[in-house]
PDB file of C-alpha atoms in Angstrom:
ATOM      1  CA  MET A   1      -1.284  17.829  34.009  1.00  0.00           C
ATOM      2  CA  MET A   2      -1.535  21.388  35.243  1.00  0.00           C
ATOM      3  CA  ARG A   3      -1.569  22.098  38.933  1.00  0.00           C
ATOM      4  CA  VAL A   4      -4.067  24.661  40.198  1.00  0.00           C
ATOM      5  CA  ILE A   5      -3.105  26.920  43.058  1.00  0.00           C
ATOM      6  CA  THR A   6      -5.989  28.247  45.090  1.00  0.00           C
ATOM      7  CA  LEU A   7      -5.578  31.294  47.239  1.00  0.00           C
ATOM      8  CA  PRO A   8      -7.346  31.555  50.568  1.00  0.00           C
ATOM      9  CA  SER A   9     -10.413  33.751  50.597  1.00  0.00           C
ATOM     10  CA  PHE A  10     -10.444  37.141  52.224  1.00  0.00           C
ATOM     11  CA  ASP A  11     -12.807  35.889  54.955  1.00  0.00           C
ATOM     12  CA  SER A  12     -10.452  33.017  55.705  1.00  0.00           C
ATOM     13  CA  LEU A  13      -7.471  35.373  56.033  1.00  0.00           C
ATOM     14  CA  ARG A  14      -9.437  37.770  58.207  1.00  0.00           C
ATOM     15  CA  ASN A  15     -10.519  34.893  60.439  1.00  0.00           C
ATOM     16  CA  ARG A  16      -6.905  33.669  60.811  1.00  0.00           C
ATOM     17  CA  TRP A  17      -5.690  37.177  61.624  1.00  0.00           C
ATOM     18  CA  SER A  18      -8.491  37.638  64.166  1.00  0.00           C
ATOM     19  CA  ILE A  19      -7.541  34.417  65.941  1.00  0.00           C
ATOM     20  CA  TYR A  20      -3.843  35.377  65.930  1.00  0.00           C
ATOM     21  CA  TRP A  21      -4.634  38.850  67.232  1.00  0.00           C
ATOM     22  CA  ASP A  22      -6.835  37.556  70.063  1.00  0.00           C
ATOM     23  CA  THR A  23      -4.561  34.707  71.134  1.00  0.00           C
ATOM     24  CA  VAL A  24      -1.090  36.226  70.658  1.00  0.00           C
ATOM     25  CA  MET A  25      -1.073  40.001  70.246  1.00  0.00           C
ATOM     26  CA  VAL A  26      -3.630  41.055  72.865  1.00  0.00           C
ATOM     27  CA  PRO A  27      -1.947  39.071  75.660  1.00  0.00           C
ATOM     28  CA  HIS A  28       1.430  40.411  74.527  1.00  0.00           C
ATOM     29  CA  PHE A  29       0.245  44.022  74.705  1.00  0.00           C
ATOM     30  CA  ARG A  30      -1.460  43.428  78.055  1.00  0.00           C
ATOM     31  CA  ARG A  31       1.792  42.069  79.463  1.00  0.00           C
ATOM     32  CA  TRP A  32       4.219  44.580  77.908  1.00  0.00           C
ATOM     33  CA  TRP A  33       2.128  47.775  77.545  1.00  0.00           C
ATOM     34  CA  ALA A  34       4.342  49.837  79.863  1.00  0.00           C
ATOM     35  CA  ILE A  35       7.464  48.929  77.865  1.00  0.00           C
ATOM     36  CA  TRP A  36       5.787  49.810  74.555  1.00  0.00           C
ATOM     37  CA  ILE A  37       4.539  53.156  75.910  1.00  0.00           C
ATOM     38  CA  SER A  38       8.048  53.909  77.255  1.00  0.00           C
ATOM     39  CA  ILE A  39       9.627  53.105  73.885  1.00  0.00           C
ATOM     40  CA  LEU A  40       7.155  55.314  72.032  1.00  0.00           C
ATOM     41  CA  ALA A  41       7.616  58.160  74.520  1.00  0.00           C
ATOM     42  CA  GLY A  42      11.398  57.819  74.185  1.00  0.00           C
ATOM     43  CA  ILE A  43      11.169  58.036  70.398  1.00  0.00           C
ATOM     44  CA  VAL A  44       8.946  61.125  70.563  1.00  0.00           C
ATOM     45  CA  ILE A  45      11.225  62.864  73.080  1.00  0.00           C
ATOM     46  CA  PHE A  46      14.385  61.942  71.123  1.00  0.00           C
ATOM     47  CA  ASN A  47      12.854  63.225  67.896  1.00  0.00           C
ATOM     48  CA  ALA A  48      11.942  66.535  69.527  1.00  0.00           C
ATOM     49  CA  TYR A  49      15.613  67.359  70.199  1.00  0.00           C
ATOM     50  CA  PHE A  50      17.654  65.157  67.853  1.00  0.00           C
ATOM     51  CA  THR A  51      17.592  63.494  64.475  1.00  0.00           C
ATOM     52  CA  LEU A  52      19.903  61.120  62.656  1.00  0.00           C
ATOM     53  CA  ALA A  53      21.553  62.150  59.396  1.00  0.00           C
ATOM     54  CA  ILE A  54      22.954  59.536  57.066  1.00  0.00           C
ATOM     55  CA  ASN A  55      25.644  60.554  54.604  1.00  0.00           C
ATOM     56  CA  VAL A  56      25.152  58.403  51.499  1.00  0.00           C
ATOM     57  CA  SER A  57      28.082  59.889  49.596  1.00  0.00           C
ATOM     58  CA  GLU A  58      31.826  59.578  50.104  1.00  0.00           C
ATOM     59  CA  SER A  59      32.224  63.290  50.837  1.00  0.00           C
ATOM     60  CA  LEU A  60      32.794  62.907  54.581  1.00  0.00           C
ATOM     61  CA  PRO A  61      34.727  60.258  56.515  1.00  0.00           C
ATOM     62  CA  ASP A  62      31.744  59.339  58.714  1.00  0.00           C
ATOM     63  CA  HIS A  63      28.373  58.086  57.516  1.00  0.00           C
ATOM     64  CA  VAL A  64      25.980  58.568  60.464  1.00  0.00           C
ATOM     65  CA  TYR A  65      25.584  61.849  62.350  1.00  0.00           C
ATOM     66  CA  LEU A  66      23.514  62.831  65.356  1.00  0.00           C
ATOM     67  CA  VAL A  67      22.018  66.244  64.620  1.00  0.00           C
ATOM     68  CA  VAL A  68      21.210  68.399  67.632  1.00  0.00           C
ATOM     69  CA  LYS A  69      18.196  70.380  66.485  1.00  0.00           C
ATOM     70  CA  ASP A  70      18.150  74.127  67.092  1.00  0.00           C
ATOM     71  CA  ASP A  71      21.838  74.174  68.105  1.00  0.00           C
ATOM     72  CA  LYS A  72      22.769  76.471  65.265  1.00  0.00           C
ATOM     73  CA  ALA A  73      26.205  77.414  66.563  1.00  0.00           C
ATOM     74  CA  VAL A  74      28.447  77.461  63.495  1.00  0.00           C
ATOM     75  CA  VAL A  75      32.003  76.888  64.698  1.00  0.00           C
ATOM     76  CA  ARG A  76      35.083  76.546  62.506  1.00  0.00           C
ATOM     77  CA  GLY A  77      36.006  72.855  62.326  1.00  0.00           C
ATOM     78  CA  GLY A  78      32.607  71.671  63.535  1.00  0.00           C
ATOM     79  CA  TYR A  79      29.964  69.845  61.525  1.00  0.00           C
ATOM     80  CA  VAL A  80      26.583  71.333  60.682  1.00  0.00           C
ATOM     81  CA  ALA A  81      23.429  70.046  59.053  1.00  0.00           C
ATOM     82  CA  PHE A  82      21.677  72.406  56.674  1.00  0.00           C
ATOM     83  CA  ARG A  83      18.901  72.476  54.110  1.00  0.00           C
ATOM     84  CA  TRP A  84      20.149  72.447  50.519  1.00  0.00           C
ATOM     85  CA  ALA A  85      19.084  75.513  48.540  1.00  0.00           C
ATOM     86  CA  GLY A  86      18.490  73.394  45.433  1.00  0.00           C
ATOM     87  CA  GLY A  87      20.278  72.571  42.209  1.00  0.00           C
ATOM     88  CA  GLY A  88      22.749  70.069  40.833  1.00  0.00           C
ATOM     89  CA  GLY A  89      20.242  67.248  40.754  1.00  0.00           C
ATOM     90  CA  TYR A  90      19.290  67.633  44.424  1.00  0.00           C
ATOM     91  CA  PRO A  91      15.879  69.021  45.402  1.00  0.00           C
ATOM     92  CA  ALA A  92      15.626  72.122  47.561  1.00  0.00           C
ATOM     93  CA  GLY A  93      15.273  71.357  51.271  1.00  0.00           C
ATOM     94  CA  LEU A  94      17.332  68.160  51.200  1.00  0.00           C
ATOM     95  CA  GLY A  95      19.490  67.760  54.319  1.00  0.00           C
ATOM     96  CA  PHE A  96      23.252  68.070  53.882  1.00  0.00           C
ATOM     97  CA  VAL A  97      26.025  67.643  56.463  1.00  0.00           C
ATOM     98  CA  LYS A  98      29.335  69.443  55.945  1.00  0.00           C
ATOM     99  CA  GLN A  99      32.256  70.692  57.982  1.00  0.00           C
ATOM    100  CA  VAL A 100      32.611  74.428  58.622  1.00  0.00           C
ATOM    101  CA  ARG A 101      35.938  75.754  57.314  1.00  0.00           C
ATOM    102  CA  GLY A 102      35.162  79.460  57.084  1.00  0.00           C
ATOM    103  CA  VAL A 103      33.049  81.758  59.233  1.00  0.00           C
ATOM    104  CA  PRO A 104      32.013  85.406  58.744  1.00  0.00           C
ATOM    105  CA  GLY A 105      35.064  87.615  58.323  1.00  0.00           C
ATOM    106  CA  ASP A 106      37.324  84.845  56.950  1.00  0.00           C
ATOM    107  CA  LEU A 107      39.072  85.384  53.615  1.00  0.00           C
ATOM    108  CA  VAL A 108      38.405  82.894  50.790  1.00  0.00           C
ATOM    109  CA  GLN A 109      40.864  82.962  47.890  1.00  0.00           C
ATOM    110  CA  GLU A 110      41.100  81.013  44.633  1.00  0.00           C
ATOM    111  CA  PHE A 111      44.216  80.558  42.496  1.00  0.00           C
ATOM    112  CA  ASP A 112      44.032  78.218  39.473  1.00  0.00           C
ATOM    113  CA  ARG A 113      40.905  76.534  40.902  1.00  0.00           C
ATOM    114  CA  ASN A 114      42.690  75.899  44.244  1.00  0.00           C
ATOM    115  CA  PHE A 115      40.753  77.288  47.210  1.00  0.00           C
ATOM    116  CA  TYR A 116      42.211  78.717  50.413  1.00  0.00           C
ATOM    117  CA  VAL A 117      40.455  79.900  53.563  1.00  0.00           C
ATOM    118  CA  ASN A 118      42.621  82.277  55.586  1.00  0.00           C
ATOM    119  CA  GLY A 119      45.631  80.956  53.665  1.00  0.00           C
ATOM    120  CA  ASP A 120      44.899  77.260  54.406  1.00  0.00           C
ATOM    121  CA  PHE A 121      44.368  75.013  51.359  1.00  0.00           C
ATOM    122  CA  VAL A 122      40.872  73.498  51.380  1.00  0.00           C
ATOM    123  CA  GLY A 123      40.592  71.868  47.956  1.00  0.00           C
ATOM    124  CA  THR A 124      40.677  72.121  44.207  1.00  0.00           C
ATOM    125  CA  ALA A 125      37.548  72.860  42.208  1.00  0.00           C
ATOM    126  CA  LYS A 126      37.085  70.464  39.310  1.00  0.00           C
ATOM    127  CA  PRO A 127      36.056  71.889  35.938  1.00  0.00           C
ATOM    128  CA  LYS A 128      33.380  69.199  35.422  1.00  0.00           C
ATOM    129  CA  SER A 129      31.290  66.912  37.592  1.00  0.00           C
ATOM    130  CA  ARG A 130      31.494  63.128  37.411  1.00  0.00           C
ATOM    131  CA  LYS A 131      28.528  63.298  35.042  1.00  0.00           C
ATOM    132  CA  GLY A 132      30.361  65.742  32.751  1.00  0.00           C
ATOM    133  CA  MET A 133      28.405  68.866  33.720  1.00  0.00           C
ATOM    134  CA  PRO A 134      30.495  72.067  33.861  1.00  0.00           C
ATOM    135  CA  LEU A 135      31.105  73.380  37.384  1.00  0.00           C
ATOM    136  CA  GLN A 136      31.494  77.076  38.092  1.00  0.00           C
ATOM    137  CA  ILE A 137      33.885  78.098  40.872  1.00  0.00           C
ATOM    138  CA  GLY A 138      32.399  79.387  44.103  1.00  0.00           C
ATOM    139  CA  PRO A 139      32.562  82.856  45.602  1.00  0.00           C
ATOM    140  CA  THR A 140      35.777  84.410  46.863  1.00  0.00           C
ATOM    141  CA  GLY A 141      36.512  87.320  49.159  1.00  0.00           C
ATOM    142  CA  THR A 142      35.508  87.953  52.747  1.00  0.00           C
ATOM    143  CA  ILE A 143      32.667  85.753  53.998  1.00  0.00           C
ATOM    144  CA  PRO A 144      29.794  88.085  54.949  1.00  0.00           C
ATOM    145  CA  GLU A 145      27.790  87.962  58.160  1.00  0.00           C
ATOM    146  CA  GLY A 146      25.144  85.250  58.113  1.00  0.00           C
ATOM    147  CA  TYR A 147      27.106  82.831  55.895  1.00  0.00           C
ATOM    148  CA  PHE A 148      29.809  80.171  56.230  1.00  0.00           C
ATOM    149  CA  TYR A 149      32.125  78.121  54.010  1.00  0.00           C
ATOM    150  CA  ALA A 150      30.971  74.479  53.844  1.00  0.00           C
ATOM    151  CA  TYR A 151      33.721  71.898  53.317  1.00  0.00           C
ATOM    152  CA  ALA A 152      34.184  68.180  52.840  1.00  0.00           C
ATOM    153  CA  SER A 153      37.490  66.402  52.379  1.00  0.00           C
ATOM    154  CA  HIS A 154      36.561  64.286  49.352  1.00  0.00           C
ATOM    155  CA  LYS A 155      37.682  65.579  45.935  1.00  0.00           C
ATOM    156  CA  ASP A 156      34.169  65.084  44.506  1.00  0.00           C
ATOM    157  CA  SER A 157      32.347  66.781  47.372  1.00  0.00           C
ATOM    158  CA  LEU A 158      29.753  69.396  46.457  1.00  0.00           C
ATOM    159  CA  ASP A 159      30.870  72.133  48.823  1.00  0.00           C
ATOM    160  CA  SER A 160      31.582  75.880  48.787  1.00  0.00           C
ATOM    161  CA  ARG A 161      34.274  75.493  46.122  1.00  0.00           C
ATOM    162  CA  TYR A 162      31.432  75.515  43.625  1.00  0.00           C
ATOM    163  CA  ALA A 163      28.970  78.281  42.776  1.00  0.00           C
ATOM    164  CA  ILE A 164      26.022  75.887  43.042  1.00  0.00           C
ATOM    165  CA  THR A 165      26.711  75.614  46.787  1.00  0.00           C
ATOM    166  CA  GLY A 166      28.457  78.908  47.418  1.00  0.00           C
ATOM    167  CA  TRP A 167      28.555  80.227  50.929  1.00  0.00           C
ATOM    168  CA  VAL A 168      25.782  78.618  52.962  1.00  0.00           C
ATOM    169  CA  SER A 169      23.288  80.851  54.732  1.00  0.00           C
ATOM    170  CA  MET A 170      23.037  80.467  58.504  1.00  0.00           C
ATOM    171  CA  GLN A 171      19.253  80.544  58.025  1.00  0.00           C
ATOM    172  CA  ASN A 172      19.484  77.121  56.338  1.00  0.00           C
ATOM    173  CA  VAL A 173      21.277  75.498  59.293  1.00  0.00           C
ATOM    174  CA  THR A 174      19.093  72.895  61.020  1.00  0.00           C
ATOM    175  CA  GLY A 175      21.522  71.927  63.775  1.00  0.00           C
ATOM    176  CA  ARG A 176      24.968  70.888  64.903  1.00  0.00           C
ATOM    177  CA  ALA A 177      26.039  67.481  63.588  1.00  0.00           C
ATOM    178  CA  ILE A 178      28.033  65.054  65.724  1.00  0.00           C
ATOM    179  CA  PRO A 179      29.771  62.181  63.892  1.00  0.00           C
ATOM    180  CA  ILE A 180      28.784  58.763  65.280  1.00  0.00           C
ATOM    181  CA  PHE A 181      30.448  56.360  62.840  1.00  0.00           C
TER     182      PHE A 181
END
């Protein structure tokens, strides 16, 4: 014996929703409207000045960052959020968060794929990515005005050690990133 399952009709569902809306939701909104308006206003105001960035890779020790929009001060040792220029499987405009290790005027050197900024070791460039794609080493020399050296501590981080990232333009910076956790 086969059992037949009947679904409620659209009119029946609409009628149930209408009753629920009139008996539960409308009184709720009438009682708590000021709280809901305050929450929405808070979200709009927060979003005007800040955003949250989530690091889904292992490249940085923290995973959630508060990005202060329009605070484009690039300071050595600080974190910045910037728009990716494109390439390496990531679309252009994707948000990245990295630490600043070199600022305009700093000297970047490479010896045997080991990178140094002002004489401080910052990492070794791998010859191939985890997916087996060849990786070209990034630029060396004095960092020009309007650019900075992006860094992350993980050995697999896609940072300025590689040509695909290179020195990041200050024009791509979206804000200062503050690690939360």
